[in-house]
Amino acid sequence: MIAEIPDHPSAISHLDPDTAISHWTFEAAMRAAGSVCQAVDQVIAGENRNAFCAVRPPGHHAGPTGIVKCANDPEGGSHGFCLLNNVAIGAAYARSMYRHEGIQKVAIVDFDVHHGNGTEEIIRNLVPLTEKATIRTPFAVGELSSSTYRPWLDETDIHNVFFSSTHGYGHRGFEQPGWFYPASGKSGVSESITNPAMVEKPNVQEFLFSQTWARMGEESRANCCMIINCGLELPEPDGDPQGRGIKQRLELRDTYRQKIFPHLREFDPDLIFISAGFDAHRKDTMNFGYVGMVEEDYEWVTEQLVKIANTCCNGRVVSVLEGGYKIHGGIVSPFARSVASHVRALADGGRSRELYDTKDAEWESQYERHVYEKRERKKEEERERLRLMQLATQSSLLEQIAGQSSLVEQMTSKGGVPEDPDAPSRKRRRNHVDYQELLRQMEQEGFANG
């Protein structure tokens, strides 16, 4: 299909309403996936401690056969701008090509604002599945089923691949009806992480020569893969957008500190991949208000992942660009600043040997909570002070109004304007005259006899 598109800048076709393609799109997708594999080669060879692949098109929505659907949107789904799942290809390449060089466990951490549904679906296909399809004819309705299995290396894949995703999840609200794309990624941790002993694990012989996997229930198969989803809902409406944003960012950091980093550290990977999407930035309109990260948060989460990599796998990290669309402003755009913060943390991590410490993470969380609560108390005190000032002002106005009402009542009762005792009188002030004293003075002066 793509090869049939004319090689012309204005010749554009679409796989779906979201995903545009041109004559060279598949070539670009192949080079994007190839660059991730090259980064794996260089990092494992020790030429670079870590790497960032600035590639397009992105990949984390591309599933085993393209579009991935979910229960919340069974008739929907799209390619989400993706053709090949670059990070999954890189992870499978590392596990297969470098299995004799100490690369057994690979972890993928996705911080794009959208759920990495394609990556998760690819990992779920590391377990044999039975796909069913309904056939309808004018005379009958039937069902076809077939077993599918897409391993990266062998039957031990499910024990050696870890995936986590933080993303927006839920309804977009009244102004934007419908589910936030791609409508999947409800928060949850698979039992293979939280309680491995409870997960059914057929042995190799059963895996290869029987239908044990196919007979397992859907829930049992889903819990076999090591998957963590953290769906972050929209924050509560608040009159203080800045305070709401700080709380939202704090919840994201605590999500990593409490739900992802401990399990990632326990998994003890030999190589960490990052699906680095920057559309969770609070100024990127693609996120509809979910997550609300800023440059400082991208730098922070990258620093933490580098510390875990230093602890587990000699700092080996391969980061792959996913989303990020707020590019207006060029090198000063939110997208560019976020990428720069991420790459700066990787570059600093190439020189750093600092290890991840759970106690440091706990202290940091408590300190950030303390600062936030102190800020909220100060805001509440300021609001209370303003409220008291408003009450005092209202009370003073009421007293003035009451005084004016009293004057009006006096005027009404006397038929005129009442006099103010403190106001100056408009009448000429007359002095008291002692006429007897005045007569004596006149007689002495000779006026009275005349």
Coordinates of N, CA, C and O in Angstrom, one line a residue, residues 29-166:
A29 N 10.1 4.3 9.2 CA 9.8 3.3 10.3 C 10.9 2.3 10.5 O 11.3 2.0 11.6
M30 N 11.4 1.8 9.4 CA 12.4 0.8 9.4 C 13.7 1.4 10.0 O 14.4 0.8 10.8
R31 N 14.0 2.6 9.6 CA 15.2 3.3 10.1 C 15.1 3.6 11.6 O 16.0 3.6 12.4
A32 N 13.8 4.0 12.0 CA 13.6 4.2 13.5 C 13.9 3.0 14.3 O 14.6 3.0 15.3
A33 N 13.3 1.9 13.9 CA 13.5 0.6 14.6 C 15.0 0.2 14.5 O 15.6 -0.3 15.5
G34 N 15.6 0.4 13.4 CA 17.0 0.1 13.2 C 17.9 0.9 14.1 O 18.9 0.4 14.6
S35 N 17.6 2.2 14.3 CA 18.4 3.0 15.2 C 18.4 2.5 16.6 O 19.4 2.6 17.3
V36 N 17.2 2.0 17.1 CA 17.1 1.5 18.4 C 18.0 0.2 18.5 O 18.8 0.1 19.5
C37 N 18.0 -0.6 17.5 CA 18.9 -1.8 17.6 C 20.4 -1.4 17.6 O 21.2 -2.0 18.3
Q38 N 20.7 -0.3 16.8 CA 22.1 0.2 16.8 C 22.5 0.7 18.2 O 23.6 0.5 18.6
A39 N 21.5 1.4 18.8 CA 21.8 1.9 20.2 C 22.1 0.8 21.1 O 22.9 0.9 22.0
V40 N 21.3 -0.3 21.0 CA 21.5 -1.5 21.8 C 23.0 -2.0 21.6 O 23.7 -2.3 22.6
D41 N 23.4 -2.1 20.4 CA 24.7 -2.6 20.1 C 25.8 -1.7 20.8 O 26.7 -2.2 21.4
Q42 N 25.6 -0.4 20.7 CA 26.6 0.5 21.2 C 26.7 0.5 22.7 O 27.7 0.6 23.3
V43 N 25.5 0.4 23.3 CA 25.4 0.4 24.8 C 26.0 -0.9 25.4 O 26.8 -0.9 26.3
I44 N 25.6 -2.0 24.8 CA 26.1 -3.3 25.3 C 27.6 -3.5 25.0 O 28.3 -4.0 25.8
A45 N 28.1 -2.9 23.9 CA 29.5 -2.9 23.6 C 30.3 -2.0 24.5 O 31.6 -2.1 24.5
G46 N 29.7 -1.1 25.2 CA 30.4 -0.2 26.1 C 30.8 1.1 25.4 O 31.5 1.9 26.0
E47 N 30.4 1.3 24.2 CA 30.8 2.5 23.5 C 30.1 3.7 24.1 O 30.6 4.8 24.1
N48 N 28.9 3.5 24.6 CA 28.1 4.5 25.3 C 27.5 3.9 26.5 O 27.0 2.7 26.4
R49 N 27.4 4.6 27.6 CA 26.7 4.1 28.8 C 25.2 4.1 28.6 O 24.5 3.2 29.1
N50 N 24.7 5.0 27.9 CA 23.3 5.1 27.6 C 23.1 5.8 26.2 O 24.0 6.3 25.7
A51 N 21.8 5.8 25.7 CA 21.6 6.4 24.4 C 20.1 6.9 24.3 O 19.2 6.4 25.0
F52 N 19.9 7.9 23.5 CA 18.6 8.4 23.2 C 18.4 8.4 21.7 O 19.2 8.9 21.0
C53 N 17.3 7.8 21.3 CA 17.0 7.6 19.9 C 15.8 8.6 19.6 O 14.7 8.4 19.9
A54 N 16.2 9.7 18.9 CA 15.2 10.7 18.5 C 14.6 10.3 17.2 O 15.1 10.7 16.1
V55 N 13.6 9.4 17.2 CA 13.1 8.8 16.0 C 11.6 9.2 15.8 O 10.9 9.5 16.7
R56 N 11.2 9.1 14.6 CA 9.8 9.2 14.1 C 9.7 8.2 13.0 O 10.6 8.1 12.2
P57 N 8.5 7.5 12.8 CA 7.3 7.6 13.6 C 7.5 6.9 15.0 O 8.4 6.1 15.1
P58 N 6.7 7.3 16.0 CA 6.7 6.6 17.3 C 6.2 5.2 17.1 O 5.9 4.7 16.0
G59 N 6.2 4.4 18.2 CA 5.9 3.0 18.1 C 5.0 2.3 19.1 O 4.5 1.2 18.9
H60 N 4.8 2.9 20.3 CA 4.3 2.2 21.4 C 2.8 1.8 21.3 O 2.3 1.1 22.2
H61 N 2.1 2.3 20.3 CA 0.7 1.9 20.1 C 0.6 0.8 19.0 O -0.5 0.3 18.8
A62 N 1.7 0.4 18.4 CA 1.7 -0.6 17.4 C 1.7 -2.0 18.1 O 2.7 -2.3 18.8
G63 N 0.7 -2.8 17.9 CA 0.6 -4.1 18.5 C 1.2 -5.2 17.6 O 1.8 -4.9 16.5
P64 N 1.0 -6.5 17.9 CA 1.6 -7.6 17.1 C 1.1 -7.5 15.6 O 1.8 -7.9 14.7
T65 N -0.2 -7.1 15.4 CA -0.7 -7.1 14.1 C -1.2 -5.7 13.7 O -2.1 -5.5 12.8
G66 N -0.8 -4.7 14.4 CA -1.2 -3.3 14.1 C -2.1 -2.7 15.2 O -1.7 -2.5 16.4
I67 N -3.4 -2.5 14.9 CA -4.3 -1.8 15.8 C -4.6 -2.8 17.0 O -4.8 -4.0 16.9
V68 N -4.6 -2.2 18.2 CA -4.9 -2.9 19.4 C -6.3 -2.3 20.0 O -6.4 -1.1 20.2
K69 N -7.2 -3.2 20.2 CA -8.5 -2.7 20.7 C -8.6 -3.1 22.2 O -7.8 -3.9 22.7
C70 N -9.6 -2.5 22.8 CA -9.8 -2.8 24.3 C -11.3 -2.8 24.6 O -12.1 -2.4 23.8
A71 N -11.6 -3.3 25.8 CA -13.0 -3.5 26.2 C -13.7 -2.1 26.3 O -14.9 -2.0 26.0
N72 N -13.0 -1.0 26.7 CA -13.7 0.3 26.8 C -14.0 0.9 25.4 O -14.8 1.8 25.4
D73 N -13.3 0.4 24.4 CA -13.6 1.0 23.1 C -13.4 -0.1 22.0 O -12.5 -0.1 21.2
P74 N -14.3 -1.1 22.1 CA -14.2 -2.3 21.2 C -14.3 -2.0 19.7 O -13.7 -2.7 18.9
E75 N -15.0 -1.0 19.4 CA -15.1 -0.7 17.9 C -14.1 0.4 17.5 O -14.1 0.7 16.3
G76 N -13.4 0.9 18.4 CA -12.4 2.0 18.0 C -11.0 1.4 17.8 O -10.8 0.4 17.2
G77 N -10.0 2.2 18.3 CA -8.7 1.8 18.1 C -8.1 2.5 16.8 O -8.8 2.8 15.9
S78 N -6.8 2.7 16.9 CA -6.1 3.3 15.7 C -4.6 2.9 15.8 O -4.2 2.4 16.8
H79 N -3.9 3.3 14.8 CA -2.5 3.1 14.8 C -1.8 4.1 15.7 O -0.6 3.9 16.1
G80 N -2.5 5.2 16.0 CA -1.9 6.2 16.9 C -0.6 6.7 16.4 O 0.4 6.9 17.2
F81 N -0.4 7.0 15.1 CA 0.8 7.5 14.5 C 1.9 6.5 14.4 O 3.0 6.8 13.9
C82 N 1.6 5.2 14.8 CA 2.7 4.2 14.9 C 2.6 3.2 13.8 O 1.5 2.8 13.4
L83 N 3.7 2.7 13.3 CA 3.8 1.6 12.4 C 4.5 0.4 12.9 O 4.0 -0.7 12.9
L84 N 5.7 0.6 13.5 CA 6.5 -0.5 14.1 C 6.8 -0.1 15.5 O 7.0 1.0 15.8
N85 N 6.7 -1.1 16.4 CA 6.9 -0.8 17.8 C 8.4 -0.8 18.1 O 9.0 -1.9 18.4
N86 N 9.0 0.4 18.0 CA 10.5 0.5 18.1 C 11.1 -0.1 19.3 O 12.1 -0.8 19.3
V87 N 10.5 0.2 20.5 CA 11.1 -0.2 21.8 C 10.9 -1.7 22.0 O 11.8 -2.3 22.5
A88 N 9.8 -2.3 21.5 CA 9.7 -3.7 21.6 C 10.6 -4.4 20.7 O 11.2 -5.5 21.1
I89 N 10.8 -3.9 19.5 CA 11.8 -4.5 18.6 C 13.2 -4.5 19.2 O 14.0 -5.4 19.1
G90 N 13.5 -3.3 19.8 CA 14.9 -3.2 20.4 C 15.0 -4.1 21.6 O 16.1 -4.7 21.8
A91 N 14.0 -4.3 22.4 CA 14.1 -5.2 23.5 C 14.2 -6.6 23.1 O 15.0 -7.4 23.7
A92 N 13.4 -7.0 22.1 CA 13.5 -8.4 21.6 C 14.9 -8.7 21.0 O 15.5 -9.7 21.1
Y93 N 15.4 -7.7 20.3 CA 16.7 -7.8 19.6 C 17.8 -8.0 20.7 O 18.7 -8.8 20.6
A94 N 17.7 -7.2 21.8 CA 18.7 -7.3 22.8 C 18.7 -8.7 23.5 O 19.7 -9.3 23.7
R95 N 17.5 -9.1 23.8 CA 17.3 -10.4 24.5 C 17.8 -11.6 23.6 O 18.3 -12.6 24.1
S96 N 17.5 -11.5 22.3 CA 17.9 -12.6 21.4 C 19.4 -12.5 21.0 O 20.1 -13.5 21.0
M97 N 19.9 -11.4 20.6 CA 21.2 -11.2 20.0 C 22.3 -11.3 21.1 O 23.4 -11.7 20.8
Y98 N 22.0 -10.8 22.3 CA 23.0 -10.7 23.4 C 22.7 -11.6 24.6 O 23.2 -11.4 25.7
R99 N 22.0 -12.8 24.3 CA 21.7 -13.7 25.4 C 23.0 -14.4 25.9 O 23.0 -14.8 27.1
H100 N 24.0 -14.4 25.1 CA 25.3 -15.0 25.6 C 26.2 -14.0 26.2 O 27.4 -14.3 26.5
E101 N 25.8 -12.7 26.2 CA 26.6 -11.7 26.8 C 26.0 -11.0 28.0 O 26.2 -9.9 28.3
G102 N 25.2 -11.8 28.7 CA 24.6 -11.3 30.0 C 23.3 -10.6 29.9 O 22.9 -10.1 30.9
I103 N 22.7 -10.5 28.7 CA 21.5 -9.8 28.6 C 20.3 -10.8 28.6 O 20.0 -11.4 27.6
Q104 N 19.8 -11.0 29.8 CA 18.7 -12.0 30.0 C 17.4 -11.2 30.3 O 16.4 -11.5 29.6
K105 N 17.4 -10.3 31.2 CA 16.3 -9.6 31.6 C 16.2 -8.2 31.0 O 17.2 -7.5 31.1
V106 N 15.1 -7.8 30.4 CA 15.0 -6.5 29.8 C 13.7 -5.9 30.4 O 12.7 -6.5 30.6
A107 N 13.8 -4.6 30.7 CA 12.7 -3.8 31.3 C 12.3 -2.7 30.4 O 13.2 -2.0 29.8
I108 N 11.0 -2.4 30.2 CA 10.5 -1.2 29.4 C 9.7 -0.3 30.4 O 8.8 -0.8 31.0
V109 N 10.1 0.9 30.5 CA 9.4 1.9 31.3 C 8.8 3.0 30.4 O 9.6 3.6 29.7
D110 N 7.5 3.1 30.4 CA 6.8 4.0 29.4 C 6.2 5.2 30.2 O 5.4 5.0 31.0
F111 N 6.7 6.5 29.9 CA 6.1 7.6 30.6 C 5.4 8.6 29.6 O 5.2 9.7 29.9
D112 N 5.0 8.1 28.5 CA 4.2 8.8 27.6 C 2.8 9.0 28.2 O 2.4 8.2 29.1
V113 N 2.1 10.1 27.9 CA 0.8 10.4 28.5 C -0.2 9.4 28.1 O -1.3 9.2 28.8
H114 N 0.0 8.7 27.0 CA -0.9 7.6 26.5 C -0.4 6.2 26.9 O 0.8 6.0 26.8
H115 N -1.3 5.4 27.2 CA -1.0 4.0 27.6 C -0.2 3.3 26.4 O -0.7 3.4 25.3
G116 N 0.9 2.7 26.7 CA 1.6 1.9 25.7 C 0.9 0.6 25.4 O 1.5 -0.5 25.7
N117 N -0.3 0.7 24.8 CA -1.1 -0.5 24.6 C -0.5 -1.5 23.6 O -0.6 -2.7 23.8
G118 N 0.2 -1.0 22.6 CA 0.8 -1.9 21.7 C 2.0 -2.7 22.3 O 2.1 -3.9 22.1
T119 N 2.8 -2.0 23.1 CA 3.9 -2.7 23.8 C 3.4 -3.8 24.7 O 3.9 -4.9 24.8
E120 N 2.3 -3.4 25.5 CA 1.8 -4.4 26.4 C 1.2 -5.6 25.7 O 1.4 -6.7 26.1
E121 N 0.5 -5.4 24.5 CA -0.1 -6.5 23.8 C 1.0 -7.4 23.2 O 0.8 -8.6 23.2
I122 N 2.1 -6.8 22.8 CA 3.2 -7.6 22.3 C 3.8 -8.5 23.4 O 4.1 -9.7 23.2
I123 N 3.9 -7.9 24.6 CA 4.4 -8.7 25.7 C 3.4 -9.8 26.1 O 3.8 -10.9 26.5
R124 N 2.1 -9.5 26.1 CA 1.1 -10.5 26.4 C 1.2 -11.7 25.4 O 0.7 -12.8 25.7
N125 N 1.6 -11.4 24.2 CA 1.8 -12.5 23.2 C 3.0 -13.4 23.4 O 3.3 -14.2 22.6
L126 N 3.7 -13.1 24.5 CA 4.8 -14.0 24.8 C 4.2 -15.3 25.5 O 5.0 -16.3 25.7
V127 N 2.9 -15.3 25.8 CA 2.2 -16.4 26.3 C 1.3 -16.9 25.1 O 0.7 -16.1 24.5
P128 N 1.3 -18.2 24.8 CA 0.4 -18.7 23.8 C -1.0 -18.3 24.0 O -1.5 -18.5 25.2
L129 N -1.7 -17.8 23.0 CA -3.1 -17.4 23.2 C -3.9 -18.1 22.1 O -3.4 -18.6 21.1
T130 N -5.2 -18.2 22.4 CA -6.2 -18.8 21.5 C -7.0 -17.6 20.9 O -7.8 -17.0 21.7
E131 N -6.9 -17.3 19.7 CA -7.7 -16.3 19.1 C -8.9 -16.9 18.4 O -8.9 -17.9 17.7
K132 N -10.1 -16.2 18.6 CA -11.3 -16.7 18.1 C -12.0 -15.6 17.2 O -11.9 -14.5 17.5
A133 N -12.6 -16.1 16.2 CA -13.3 -15.2 15.3 C -14.7 -15.9 14.9 O -14.8 -17.1 14.7
T134 N -15.7 -15.0 14.8 CA -17.0 -15.5 14.5 C -17.3 -15.4 13.0 O -17.0 -14.3 12.4
I135 N -17.8 -16.4 12.4 CA -18.1 -16.5 11.0 C -19.6 -16.5 10.8 O -20.3 -17.4 11.4
R136 N -20.1 -15.6 10.0 CA -21.6 -15.5 9.8 C -21.9 -15.7 8.3 O -21.3 -15.0 7.5
T137 N -22.8 -16.6 8.0 CA -23.2 -16.8 6.7 C -24.8 -16.8 6.7 O -25.4 -16.8 7.7
P138 N -25.4 -16.7 5.5 CA -26.8 -16.7 5.5 C -27.5 -17.9 6.1 O -28.7 -17.9 6.5
F139 N -26.7 -19.0 6.2 CA -27.3 -20.3 6.7 C -26.8 -20.7 8.1 O -27.4 -21.5 8.7
A140 N -25.7 -20.1 8.5 CA -25.2 -20.6 9.8 C -24.2 -19.6 10.4 O -23.7 -18.6 9.7
V141 N -24.0 -19.7 11.7 CA -23.0 -18.9 12.4 C -22.0 -19.9 13.1 O -22.4 -20.8 13.8
G142 N -20.7 -19.6 12.8 CA -19.7 -20.5 13.4 C -18.5 -19.7 14.0 O -18.5 -18.5 13.9
E143 N -17.7 -20.5 14.6 CA -16.5 -19.8 15.3 C -15.2 -20.6 14.9 O -15.2 -21.8 15.0
L144 N -14.2 -19.8 14.5 CA -12.9 -20.3 14.2 C -12.0 -20.0 15.4 O -12.0 -18.8 15.9
S145 N -11.1 -20.9 15.8 CA -10.1 -20.6 16.8 C -8.8 -21.0 16.3 O -8.6 -22.1 15.6
S146 N -7.7 -20.3 16.7 CA -6.4 -20.7 16.3 C -5.4 -20.2 17.4 O -5.6 -19.2 18.1
S147 N -4.4 -21.0 17.7 CA -3.4 -20.7 18.7 C -2.3 -19.8 18.1 O -1.8 -20.1 17.0
T148 N -2.0 -18.8 18.8 CA -0.9 -17.9 18.4 C 0.2 -17.8 19.5 O -0.2 -17.8 20.7
Y149 N 1.4 -17.6 19.1 CA 2.5 -17.5 20.0 C 3.6 -16.8 19.3 O 4.1 -17.2 18.3
R150 N 4.0 -15.7 19.9 CA 5.0 -14.8 19.2 C 6.2 -14.6 20.2 O 6.2 -13.5 20.8
P151 N 7.0 -15.6 20.4 CA 8.1 -15.4 21.4 C 9.2 -14.5 20.9 O 9.4 -14.3 19.7
W152 N 10.0 -13.9 21.8 CA 11.2 -13.1 21.4 C 12.4 -14.0 21.4 O 13.2 -13.9 20.5
L153 N 12.5 -15.0 22.3 CA 13.6 -15.9 22.3 C 13.1 -17.3 22.6 O 13.2 -18.2 21.7
D154 N 12.4 -17.6 23.7 CA 12.0 -18.9 24.0 C 10.9 -18.8 25.1 O 10.3 -17.8 25.4
E155 N 10.6 -20.0 25.7 CA 9.4 -20.1 26.6 C 9.7 -19.3 27.9 O 8.8 -19.2 28.8
T156 N 10.9 -18.9 28.2 CA 11.3 -18.1 29.4 C 11.1 -16.6 29.3 O 11.3 -15.9 30.2
D157 N 10.6 -16.2 28.1 CA 10.4 -14.8 27.9 C 9.6 -14.1 29.0 O 9.9 -13.0 29.5
I158 N 8.5 -14.8 29.4 CA 7.5 -14.1 30.3 C 8.2 -13.8 31.7 O 7.7 -13.0 32.4
H159 N 9.2 -14.6 32.0 CA 9.9 -14.4 33.3 C 11.0 -13.3 33.2 O 11.6 -12.9 34.2
N160 N 11.3 -12.9 32.0 CA 12.5 -12.0 31.8 C 12.2 -10.7 31.1 O 13.1 -10.0 30.6
V161 N 10.9 -10.4 31.0 CA 10.5 -9.1 30.3 C 9.5 -8.4 31.3 O 8.5 -8.9 31.8
F162 N 9.9 -7.1 31.6 CA 9.1 -6.3 32.5 C 8.6 -5.1 31.8 O 9.3 -4.5 31.0
F163 N 7.3 -4.7 32.0 CA 6.8 -3.5 31.4 C 6.0 -2.7 32.4 O 5.2 -3.2 33.2
S164 N 6.2 -1.4 32.4 CA 5.4 -0.5 33.2 C 5.0 0.7 32.4 O 5.8 1.2 31.5
S165 N 3.8 1.3 32.7 CA 3.4 2.5 32.0 C 2.6 3.4 32.9 O 1.7 2.9 33.7
T166 N 3.0 4.7 33.0 CA 2.2 5.7 33.6 C 1.5 6.5 32.6 O 2.2 7.0 31.6

